[in-house]
């Protein structure tokens, strides 16, 4: 009776070699980065003690400090809301020119991609620093920074959604003699509306978290109070601010998940 010497293997020799090389390169990069930054941990046995000492200083949280952070907390939520609305308005035309099936020509297509790339490449804090110089310290700089950072996120994902629409509906509306605005309103937007609502809510949730630290660079919000408490070594006040931020993030995350579930 003939015997079958075939042995099943998940990866052939070439793929195993490729995976080994990839792991080796990743390890070399990590070690090289560690050496380049000259990272050294002196007396690691003291780390648990230092963490325990900090937590001891933060307990109990200064509940009386809550009255001073209610206003900045509301301001933080407003910064995130205004920034998200501004980003939504700006991202719609960006998404239309960044989508291959709705962009007028190659020049506008690459312009849309450039706007998306620039917006996503610059961190919110850097945008905030820039707009603090332009508008001065305060929530306006924070809201505009949130908007400019969010345009790339919304423009990219909305553009991808537009590329997946049924273009036959668009052609049918165009054939009826509709204007470009009517084609957008009745042919494109209805097909991407669920994604538009879901992405907007999701981005608002992200912006709530981003706006909590904008105060570190003078862009308003609860980050101003956190920065002052840290500078004053008022660790119990710091603990109270962090607990409030955590509570707001949990609530907005739950609200975001629930709302996005409704539009699916």
PDB file of C-alpha atoms in Angstrom:
ATOM      1  CA  UNK A   1       0.000   0.000   0.000  1.00  0.00           C
ATOM      2  CA  UNK A   2       1.390   3.390  -0.984  1.00  0.00           C
ATOM      3  CA  UNK A   3       2.157   5.858   1.745  1.00  0.00           C
ATOM      4  CA  UNK A   4       1.658   9.580   1.484  1.00  0.00           C
ATOM      5  CA  UNK A   5       4.695  11.461   2.803  1.00  0.00           C
ATOM      6  CA  UNK A   6       3.032  14.853   2.354  1.00  0.00           C
ATOM      7  CA  UNK A   7       3.085  16.970   5.517  1.00  0.00           C
ATOM      8  CA  UNK A   8       0.817  19.985   5.758  1.00  0.00           C
ATOM      9  CA  UNK A   9       2.475  23.220   6.790  1.00  0.00           C
ATOM     10  CA  UNK A  10       0.768  26.533   7.378  1.00  0.00           C
ATOM     11  CA  UNK A  11       3.532  28.531   5.701  1.00  0.00           C
ATOM     12  CA  UNK A  12       5.953  27.427   3.013  1.00  0.00           C
ATOM     13  CA  UNK A  13       9.694  27.961   3.381  1.00  0.00           C
ATOM     14  CA  UNK A  14       9.675  31.285   1.543  1.00  0.00           C
ATOM     15  CA  UNK A  15       6.949  32.771   3.757  1.00  0.00           C
ATOM     16  CA  UNK A  16       8.625  31.478   6.931  1.00  0.00           C
ATOM     17  CA  UNK A  17      11.864  33.124   5.851  1.00  0.00           C
ATOM     18  CA  UNK A  18      10.010  36.367   5.105  1.00  0.00           C
ATOM     19  CA  UNK A  19       8.335  36.358   8.515  1.00  0.00           C
ATOM     20  CA  UNK A  20      11.661  35.675  10.235  1.00  0.00           C
ATOM     21  CA  UNK A  21      13.327  38.557   8.377  1.00  0.00           C
ATOM     22  CA  UNK A  22      10.412  40.889   9.265  1.00  0.00           C
ATOM     23  CA  UNK A  23      10.681  40.011  12.974  1.00  0.00           C
ATOM     24  CA  UNK A  24      14.456  40.423  12.855  1.00  0.00           C
ATOM     25  CA  UNK A  25      14.186  43.859  11.202  1.00  0.00           C
ATOM     26  CA  UNK A  26      11.567  44.960  13.754  1.00  0.00           C
ATOM     27  CA  UNK A  27      13.814  43.850  16.629  1.00  0.00           C
ATOM     28  CA  UNK A  28      16.807  45.702  15.141  1.00  0.00           C
ATOM     29  CA  UNK A  29      14.704  48.876  14.722  1.00  0.00           C
ATOM     30  CA  UNK A  30      13.495  48.725  18.331  1.00  0.00           C
ATOM     31  CA  UNK A  31      16.972  48.118  19.735  1.00  0.00           C
ATOM     32  CA  UNK A  32      18.460  50.782  17.489  1.00  0.00           C
ATOM     33  CA  UNK A  33      15.848  53.318  18.611  1.00  0.00           C
ATOM     34  CA  UNK A  34      16.494  52.428  22.258  1.00  0.00           C
ATOM     35  CA  UNK A  35      20.228  52.963  21.830  1.00  0.00           C
ATOM     36  CA  UNK A  36      19.794  56.159  19.791  1.00  0.00           C
ATOM     37  CA  UNK A  37      17.616  57.774  22.474  1.00  0.00           C
ATOM     38  CA  UNK A  38      20.051  56.623  25.173  1.00  0.00           C
ATOM     39  CA  UNK A  39      17.217  55.312  27.348  1.00  0.00           C
ATOM     40  CA  UNK A  40      18.340  54.053  30.709  1.00  0.00           C
ATOM     41  CA  UNK A  41      16.275  53.086  33.730  1.00  0.00           C
ATOM     42  CA  UNK A  42      18.192  53.804  36.922  1.00  0.00           C
ATOM     43  CA  UNK A  43      17.146  51.956  40.037  1.00  0.00           C
ATOM     44  CA  UNK A  44      13.969  50.358  38.623  1.00  0.00           C
ATOM     45  CA  UNK A  45      13.195  48.965  42.082  1.00  0.00           C
ATOM     46  CA  UNK A  46      12.171  52.485  43.172  1.00  0.00           C
ATOM     47  CA  UNK A  47       9.475  52.835  40.490  1.00  0.00           C
ATOM     48  CA  UNK A  48       6.683  51.099  42.484  1.00  0.00           C
ATOM     49  CA  UNK A  49       7.527  53.220  45.536  1.00  0.00           C
ATOM     50  CA  UNK A  50       7.384  56.456  43.530  1.00  0.00           C
ATOM     51  CA  UNK A  51       4.049  55.496  41.986  1.00  0.00           C
ATOM     52  CA  UNK A  52       2.685  54.639  45.411  1.00  0.00           C
ATOM     53  CA  UNK A  53       3.909  57.970  46.794  1.00  0.00           C
ATOM     54  CA  UNK A  54       2.185  59.881  43.976  1.00  0.00           C
ATOM     55  CA  UNK A  55      -1.087  58.007  44.466  1.00  0.00           C
ATOM     56  CA  UNK A  56      -0.893  58.707  48.198  1.00  0.00           C
ATOM     57  CA  UNK A  57      -0.547  62.424  47.513  1.00  0.00           C
ATOM     58  CA  UNK A  58      -3.536  62.330  45.151  1.00  0.00           C
ATOM     59  CA  UNK A  59      -5.814  60.654  47.696  1.00  0.00           C
ATOM     60  CA  UNK A  60      -8.377  61.717  48.638  1.00  0.00           C
ATOM     61  CA  UNK A  61      -9.408  63.840  45.613  1.00  0.00           C
ATOM     62  CA  UNK A  62     -10.235  67.451  46.431  1.00  0.00           C
ATOM     63  CA  UNK A  63     -14.021  67.385  46.001  1.00  0.00           C
ATOM     64  CA  UNK A  64     -14.270  71.089  46.844  1.00  0.00           C
ATOM     65  CA  UNK A  65     -12.243  71.812  43.701  1.00  0.00           C
ATOM     66  CA  UNK A  66     -15.180  70.592  41.592  1.00  0.00           C
ATOM     67  CA  UNK A  67     -16.837  74.013  41.673  1.00  0.00           C
ATOM     68  CA  UNK A  68     -13.816  75.517  39.902  1.00  0.00           C
ATOM     69  CA  UNK A  69     -13.784  72.998  37.047  1.00  0.00           C
ATOM     70  CA  UNK A  70     -17.476  72.922  36.114  1.00  0.00           C
ATOM     71  CA  UNK A  71     -17.135  76.008  33.902  1.00  0.00           C
ATOM     72  CA  UNK A  72     -13.954  74.809  32.121  1.00  0.00           C
ATOM     73  CA  UNK A  73     -15.556  71.382  31.674  1.00  0.00           C
ATOM     74  CA  UNK A  74     -18.570  72.886  29.917  1.00  0.00           C
ATOM     75  CA  UNK A  75     -16.177  74.976  27.825  1.00  0.00           C
ATOM     76  CA  UNK A  76     -14.335  71.785  26.844  1.00  0.00           C
ATOM     77  CA  UNK A  77     -17.549  70.165  25.638  1.00  0.00           C
ATOM     78  CA  UNK A  78     -18.419  73.294  23.650  1.00  0.00           C
ATOM     79  CA  UNK A  79     -14.955  73.344  22.057  1.00  0.00           C
ATOM     80  CA  UNK A  80     -15.386  69.745  20.928  1.00  0.00           C
ATOM     81  CA  UNK A  81     -18.924  70.366  19.626  1.00  0.00           C
ATOM     82  CA  UNK A  82     -18.052  73.526  17.678  1.00  0.00           C
ATOM     83  CA  UNK A  83     -14.885  71.974  16.323  1.00  0.00           C
ATOM     84  CA  UNK A  84     -16.781  68.896  15.127  1.00  0.00           C
ATOM     85  CA  UNK A  85     -19.497  70.964  13.432  1.00  0.00           C
ATOM     86  CA  UNK A  86     -16.873  73.127  11.741  1.00  0.00           C
ATOM     87  CA  UNK A  87     -14.976  70.045  10.590  1.00  0.00           C
ATOM     88  CA  UNK A  88     -18.165  68.502   9.204  1.00  0.00           C
ATOM     89  CA  UNK A  89     -18.920  71.587   7.129  1.00  0.00           C
ATOM     90  CA  UNK A  90     -15.349  71.782   5.808  1.00  0.00           C
ATOM     91  CA  UNK A  91     -14.966  68.050   5.197  1.00  0.00           C
ATOM     92  CA  UNK A  92     -17.926  67.683   2.820  1.00  0.00           C
ATOM     93  CA  UNK A  93     -16.326  69.554  -0.102  1.00  0.00           C
ATOM     94  CA  UNK A  94     -12.964  67.962   0.739  1.00  0.00           C
ATOM     95  CA  UNK A  95     -14.533  64.483   0.584  1.00  0.00           C
ATOM     96  CA  UNK A  96     -16.202  65.262  -2.746  1.00  0.00           C
ATOM     97  CA  UNK A  97     -12.964  66.316  -4.415  1.00  0.00           C
ATOM     98  CA  UNK A  98     -10.984  63.514  -2.730  1.00  0.00           C
ATOM     99  CA  UNK A  99     -13.332  60.812  -4.113  1.00  0.00           C
ATOM    100  CA  UNK A 100     -12.408  59.540  -7.559  1.00  0.00           C
ATOM    101  CA  UNK A 101     -16.005  59.346  -8.805  1.00  0.00           C
ATOM    102  CA  UNK A 102     -17.029  62.896  -7.825  1.00  0.00           C
ATOM    103  CA  UNK A 103     -13.860  64.961  -8.220  1.00  0.00           C
ATOM    104  CA  UNK A 104     -13.924  67.275 -11.271  1.00  0.00           C
ATOM    105  CA  UNK A 105     -10.392  66.492 -12.450  1.00  0.00           C
ATOM    106  CA  UNK A 106      -7.011  65.130 -11.434  1.00  0.00           C
ATOM    107  CA  UNK A 107      -5.870  68.471  -9.987  1.00  0.00           C
ATOM    108  CA  UNK A 108      -8.815  68.709  -7.584  1.00  0.00           C
ATOM    109  CA  UNK A 109      -8.383  65.027  -6.666  1.00  0.00           C
ATOM    110  CA  UNK A 110      -4.797  65.559  -5.563  1.00  0.00           C
ATOM    111  CA  UNK A 111      -5.762  68.805  -3.850  1.00  0.00           C
ATOM    112  CA  UNK A 112      -8.290  66.871  -1.775  1.00  0.00           C
ATOM    113  CA  UNK A 113      -5.702  64.228  -0.921  1.00  0.00           C
ATOM    114  CA  UNK A 114      -3.225  66.952   0.064  1.00  0.00           C
ATOM    115  CA  UNK A 115      -5.740  68.614   2.419  1.00  0.00           C
ATOM    116  CA  UNK A 116      -6.559  65.262   4.015  1.00  0.00           C
ATOM    117  CA  UNK A 117      -2.879  64.392   4.450  1.00  0.00           C
ATOM    118  CA  UNK A 118      -1.878  67.757   5.926  1.00  0.00           C
ATOM    119  CA  UNK A 119      -4.805  67.777   8.354  1.00  0.00           C
ATOM    120  CA  UNK A 120      -4.100  64.250   9.585  1.00  0.00           C
ATOM    121  CA  UNK A 121      -0.336  64.714   9.764  1.00  0.00           C
ATOM    122  CA  UNK A 122      -0.414  67.624  12.223  1.00  0.00           C
ATOM    123  CA  UNK A 123      -1.371  66.793  15.810  1.00  0.00           C
ATOM    124  CA  UNK A 124      -4.196  68.677  17.530  1.00  0.00           C
ATOM    125  CA  UNK A 125      -1.768  70.264  19.990  1.00  0.00           C
ATOM    126  CA  UNK A 126       0.352  71.635  17.127  1.00  0.00           C
ATOM    127  CA  UNK A 127      -2.750  73.058  15.441  1.00  0.00           C
ATOM    128  CA  UNK A 128      -3.701  74.609  18.792  1.00  0.00           C
ATOM    129  CA  UNK A 129      -0.278  76.222  19.170  1.00  0.00           C
ATOM    130  CA  UNK A 130      -0.618  77.701  15.693  1.00  0.00           C
ATOM    131  CA  UNK A 131      -4.100  79.101  16.262  1.00  0.00           C
ATOM    132  CA  UNK A 132      -3.223  80.448  19.712  1.00  0.00           C
ATOM    133  CA  UNK A 133      -0.705  82.625  17.885  1.00  0.00           C
ATOM    134  CA  UNK A 134      -3.347  83.630  15.321  1.00  0.00           C
ATOM    135  CA  UNK A 135      -6.373  84.188  17.595  1.00  0.00           C
ATOM    136  CA  UNK A 136      -4.782  84.482  21.022  1.00  0.00           C
ATOM    137  CA  UNK A 137      -5.366  82.266  24.043  1.00  0.00           C
ATOM    138  CA  UNK A 138      -8.879  80.986  24.578  1.00  0.00           C
ATOM    139  CA  UNK A 139     -11.502  78.511  23.397  1.00  0.00           C
ATOM    140  CA  UNK A 140     -11.684  79.921  19.847  1.00  0.00           C
ATOM    141  CA  UNK A 141      -8.174  78.701  19.111  1.00  0.00           C
ATOM    142  CA  UNK A 142      -9.097  75.312  20.566  1.00  0.00           C
ATOM    143  CA  UNK A 143     -12.277  74.953  18.509  1.00  0.00           C
ATOM    144  CA  UNK A 144     -10.526  75.907  15.262  1.00  0.00           C
ATOM    145  CA  UNK A 145      -7.666  73.500  16.045  1.00  0.00           C
ATOM    146  CA  UNK A 146     -10.146  70.673  16.632  1.00  0.00           C
ATOM    147  CA  UNK A 147     -11.884  71.519  13.344  1.00  0.00           C
ATOM    148  CA  UNK A 148      -8.697  71.566  11.276  1.00  0.00           C
ATOM    149  CA  UNK A 149      -7.482  68.303  12.800  1.00  0.00           C
ATOM    150  CA  UNK A 150     -10.852  66.596  12.181  1.00  0.00           C
ATOM    151  CA  UNK A 151     -11.188  67.656   8.527  1.00  0.00           C
ATOM    152  CA  UNK A 152      -8.653  65.064   7.411  1.00  0.00           C
ATOM    153  CA  UNK A 153     -10.309  62.258   9.365  1.00  0.00           C
ATOM    154  CA  UNK A 154     -13.821  62.999   8.111  1.00  0.00           C
ATOM    155  CA  UNK A 155     -12.713  63.937   4.593  1.00  0.00           C
ATOM    156  CA  UNK A 156     -10.775  60.695   4.112  1.00  0.00           C
ATOM    157  CA  UNK A 157     -13.477  58.344   5.414  1.00  0.00           C
ATOM    158  CA  UNK A 158     -16.353  60.202   3.761  1.00  0.00           C
ATOM    159  CA  UNK A 159     -14.424  60.230   0.493  1.00  0.00           C
ATOM    160  CA  UNK A 160     -14.052  56.454   0.703  1.00  0.00           C
ATOM    161  CA  UNK A 161     -17.777  56.104   1.386  1.00  0.00           C
ATOM    162  CA  UNK A 162     -18.601  58.287  -1.631  1.00  0.00           C
ATOM    163  CA  UNK A 163     -16.421  56.087  -3.834  1.00  0.00           C
ATOM    164  CA  UNK A 164     -18.578  53.088  -2.831  1.00  0.00           C
ATOM    165  CA  UNK A 165     -21.982  54.604  -3.682  1.00  0.00           C
ATOM    166  CA  UNK A 166     -24.237  53.326  -6.479  1.00  0.00           C
ATOM    167  CA  UNK A 167     -23.384  55.831  -9.197  1.00  0.00           C
ATOM    168  CA  UNK A 168     -26.322  54.672 -11.246  1.00  0.00           C
ATOM    169  CA  UNK A 169     -28.612  56.704  -8.979  1.00  0.00           C
ATOM    170  CA  UNK A 170     -26.447  59.762  -9.551  1.00  0.00           C
ATOM    171  CA  UNK A 171     -26.562  59.287 -13.323  1.00  0.00           C
ATOM    172  CA  UNK A 172     -30.343  58.893 -13.226  1.00  0.00           C
ATOM    173  CA  UNK A 173     -30.765  62.178 -11.372  1.00  0.00           C
ATOM    174  CA  UNK A 174     -28.313  63.897 -13.727  1.00  0.00           C
ATOM    175  CA  UNK A 175     -30.252  62.581 -16.739  1.00  0.00           C
ATOM    176  CA  UNK A 176     -33.408  64.226 -15.412  1.00  0.00           C
ATOM    177  CA  UNK A 177     -31.757  67.632 -15.803  1.00  0.00           C
ATOM    178  CA  UNK A 178     -30.832  68.179 -12.148  1.00  0.00           C
ATOM    179  CA  UNK A 179     -28.281  70.816 -11.202  1.00  0.00           C
ATOM    180  CA  UNK A 180     -24.979  69.856  -9.523  1.00  0.00           C
ATOM    181  CA  UNK A 181     -26.428  70.922  -6.151  1.00  0.00           C
ATOM    182  CA  UNK A 182     -29.500  68.746  -6.674  1.00  0.00           C
ATOM    183  CA  UNK A 183     -27.296  65.819  -7.705  1.00  0.00           C
ATOM    184  CA  UNK A 184     -25.359  66.215  -4.468  1.00  0.00           C
ATOM    185  CA  UNK A 185     -28.482  66.552  -2.304  1.00  0.00           C
ATOM    186  CA  UNK A 186     -30.546  63.758  -3.880  1.00  0.00           C
ATOM    187  CA  UNK A 187     -27.979  61.449  -5.436  1.00  0.00           C
ATOM    188  CA  UNK A 188     -24.883  61.443  -3.223  1.00  0.00           C
ATOM    189  CA  UNK A 189     -25.776  62.535   0.311  1.00  0.00           C
ATOM    190  CA  UNK A 190     -28.699  60.098   0.859  1.00  0.00           C
ATOM    191  CA  UNK A 191     -26.370  57.189   0.135  1.00  0.00           C
ATOM    192  CA  UNK A 192     -23.683  58.310   2.587  1.00  0.00           C
ATOM    193  CA  UNK A 193     -25.991  59.750   5.251  1.00  0.00           C
ATOM    194  CA  UNK A 194     -25.650  56.821   7.737  1.00  0.00           C
ATOM    195  CA  UNK A 195     -21.859  56.949   7.441  1.00  0.00           C
ATOM    196  CA  UNK A 196     -21.898  60.744   7.706  1.00  0.00           C
ATOM    197  CA  UNK A 197     -23.870  60.678  10.953  1.00  0.00           C
ATOM    198  CA  UNK A 198     -21.874  57.799  12.436  1.00  0.00           C
ATOM    199  CA  UNK A 199     -18.495  59.300  11.596  1.00  0.00           C
ATOM    200  CA  UNK A 200     -19.514  62.717  12.922  1.00  0.00           C
ATOM    201  CA  UNK A 201     -20.573  61.254  16.270  1.00  0.00           C
ATOM    202  CA  UNK A 202     -17.449  59.132  16.453  1.00  0.00           C
ATOM    203  CA  UNK A 203     -15.238  62.134  15.724  1.00  0.00           C
ATOM    204  CA  UNK A 204     -17.071  64.205  18.341  1.00  0.00           C
ATOM    205  CA  UNK A 205     -16.252  61.496  20.866  1.00  0.00           C
ATOM    206  CA  UNK A 206     -12.563  61.678  19.890  1.00  0.00           C
ATOM    207  CA  UNK A 207     -12.624  65.479  20.024  1.00  0.00           C
ATOM    208  CA  UNK A 208     -13.964  65.458  23.591  1.00  0.00           C
ATOM    209  CA  UNK A 209     -10.810  63.629  24.651  1.00  0.00           C
ATOM    210  CA  UNK A 210      -8.522  65.797  22.538  1.00  0.00           C
ATOM    211  CA  UNK A 211     -10.007  69.031  23.871  1.00  0.00           C
ATOM    212  CA  UNK A 212      -9.250  68.103  27.497  1.00  0.00           C
ATOM    213  CA  UNK A 213      -5.533  68.806  26.985  1.00  0.00           C
ATOM    214  CA  UNK A 214      -5.718  71.879  24.760  1.00  0.00           C
ATOM    215  CA  UNK A 215      -5.496  74.092  27.839  1.00  0.00           C
ATOM    216  CA  UNK A 216      -1.856  73.059  28.237  1.00  0.00           C
ATOM    217  CA  UNK A 217      -1.036  75.345  25.299  1.00  0.00           C
ATOM    218  CA  UNK A 218      -3.563  78.061  26.177  1.00  0.00           C
ATOM    219  CA  UNK A 219      -6.417  76.903  23.924  1.00  0.00           C
ATOM    220  CA  UNK A 220      -9.085  76.824  26.652  1.00  0.00           C
ATOM    221  CA  UNK A 221     -10.999  74.058  28.354  1.00  0.00           C
ATOM    222  CA  UNK A 222     -10.429  71.991  31.458  1.00  0.00           C
ATOM    223  CA  UNK A 223      -6.793  71.480  30.488  1.00  0.00           C
ATOM    224  CA  UNK A 224      -6.063  74.958  31.854  1.00  0.00           C
ATOM    225  CA  UNK A 225      -7.162  73.874  35.338  1.00  0.00           C
ATOM    226  CA  UNK A 226      -5.228  70.626  35.056  1.00  0.00           C
ATOM    227  CA  UNK A 227      -2.085  72.494  33.974  1.00  0.00           C
ATOM    228  CA  UNK A 228      -2.361  74.921  36.887  1.00  0.00           C
ATOM    229  CA  UNK A 229      -2.932  72.118  39.402  1.00  0.00           C
ATOM    230  CA  UNK A 230       0.083  70.162  38.135  1.00  0.00           C
ATOM    231  CA  UNK A 231       2.313  73.240  38.232  1.00  0.00           C
ATOM    232  CA  UNK A 232       1.193  73.951  41.818  1.00  0.00           C
ATOM    233  CA  UNK A 233       1.806  70.309  42.828  1.00  0.00           C
ATOM    234  CA  UNK A 234      -1.820  70.237  44.017  1.00  0.00           C
ATOM    235  CA  UNK A 235      -2.117  66.495  43.481  1.00  0.00           C
ATOM    236  CA  UNK A 236      -5.509  66.144  45.140  1.00  0.00           C
ATOM    237  CA  UNK A 237      -6.895  68.743  42.732  1.00  0.00           C
ATOM    238  CA  UNK A 238      -5.182  66.918  39.871  1.00  0.00           C
ATOM    239  CA  UNK A 239      -6.914  63.718  40.949  1.00  0.00           C
ATOM    240  CA  UNK A 240     -10.287  65.478  40.951  1.00  0.00           C
ATOM    241  CA  UNK A 241      -9.739  66.874  37.448  1.00  0.00           C
ATOM    242  CA  UNK A 242      -8.670  63.466  36.139  1.00  0.00           C
ATOM    243  CA  UNK A 243     -11.729  61.792  37.665  1.00  0.00           C
ATOM    244  CA  UNK A 244     -14.025  64.377  36.065  1.00  0.00           C
ATOM    245  CA  UNK A 245     -12.326  63.924  32.686  1.00  0.00           C
ATOM    246  CA  UNK A 246     -12.652  60.147  33.026  1.00  0.00           C
ATOM    247  CA  UNK A 247     -16.349  60.483  33.838  1.00  0.00           C
ATOM    248  CA  UNK A 248     -16.992  62.723  30.828  1.00  0.00           C
ATOM    249  CA  UNK A 249     -15.086  60.383  28.507  1.00  0.00           C
ATOM    250  CA  UNK A 250     -17.045  57.351  29.730  1.00  0.00           C
ATOM    251  CA  UNK A 251     -20.375  59.141  29.285  1.00  0.00           C
ATOM    252  CA  UNK A 252     -19.549  60.451  25.804  1.00  0.00           C
ATOM    253  CA  UNK A 253     -18.175  57.059  24.751  1.00  0.00           C
ATOM    254  CA  UNK A 254     -21.403  55.349  25.821  1.00  0.00           C
ATOM    255  CA  UNK A 255     -23.524  58.018  24.138  1.00  0.00           C
ATOM    256  CA  UNK A 256     -21.465  57.769  20.966  1.00  0.00           C
ATOM    257  CA  UNK A 257     -21.728  53.972  20.815  1.00  0.00           C
ATOM    258  CA  UNK A 258     -25.496  54.083  21.427  1.00  0.00           C
ATOM    259  CA  UNK A 259     -26.129  56.774  18.820  1.00  0.00           C
ATOM    260  CA  UNK A 260     -23.981  55.092  16.192  1.00  0.00           C
ATOM    261  CA  UNK A 261     -25.914  51.892  16.826  1.00  0.00           C
ATOM    262  CA  UNK A 262     -29.159  53.697  16.001  1.00  0.00           C
ATOM    263  CA  UNK A 263     -27.967  54.886  12.577  1.00  0.00           C
ATOM    264  CA  UNK A 264     -26.578  51.553  11.404  1.00  0.00           C
TER     265      UNK A 264
END
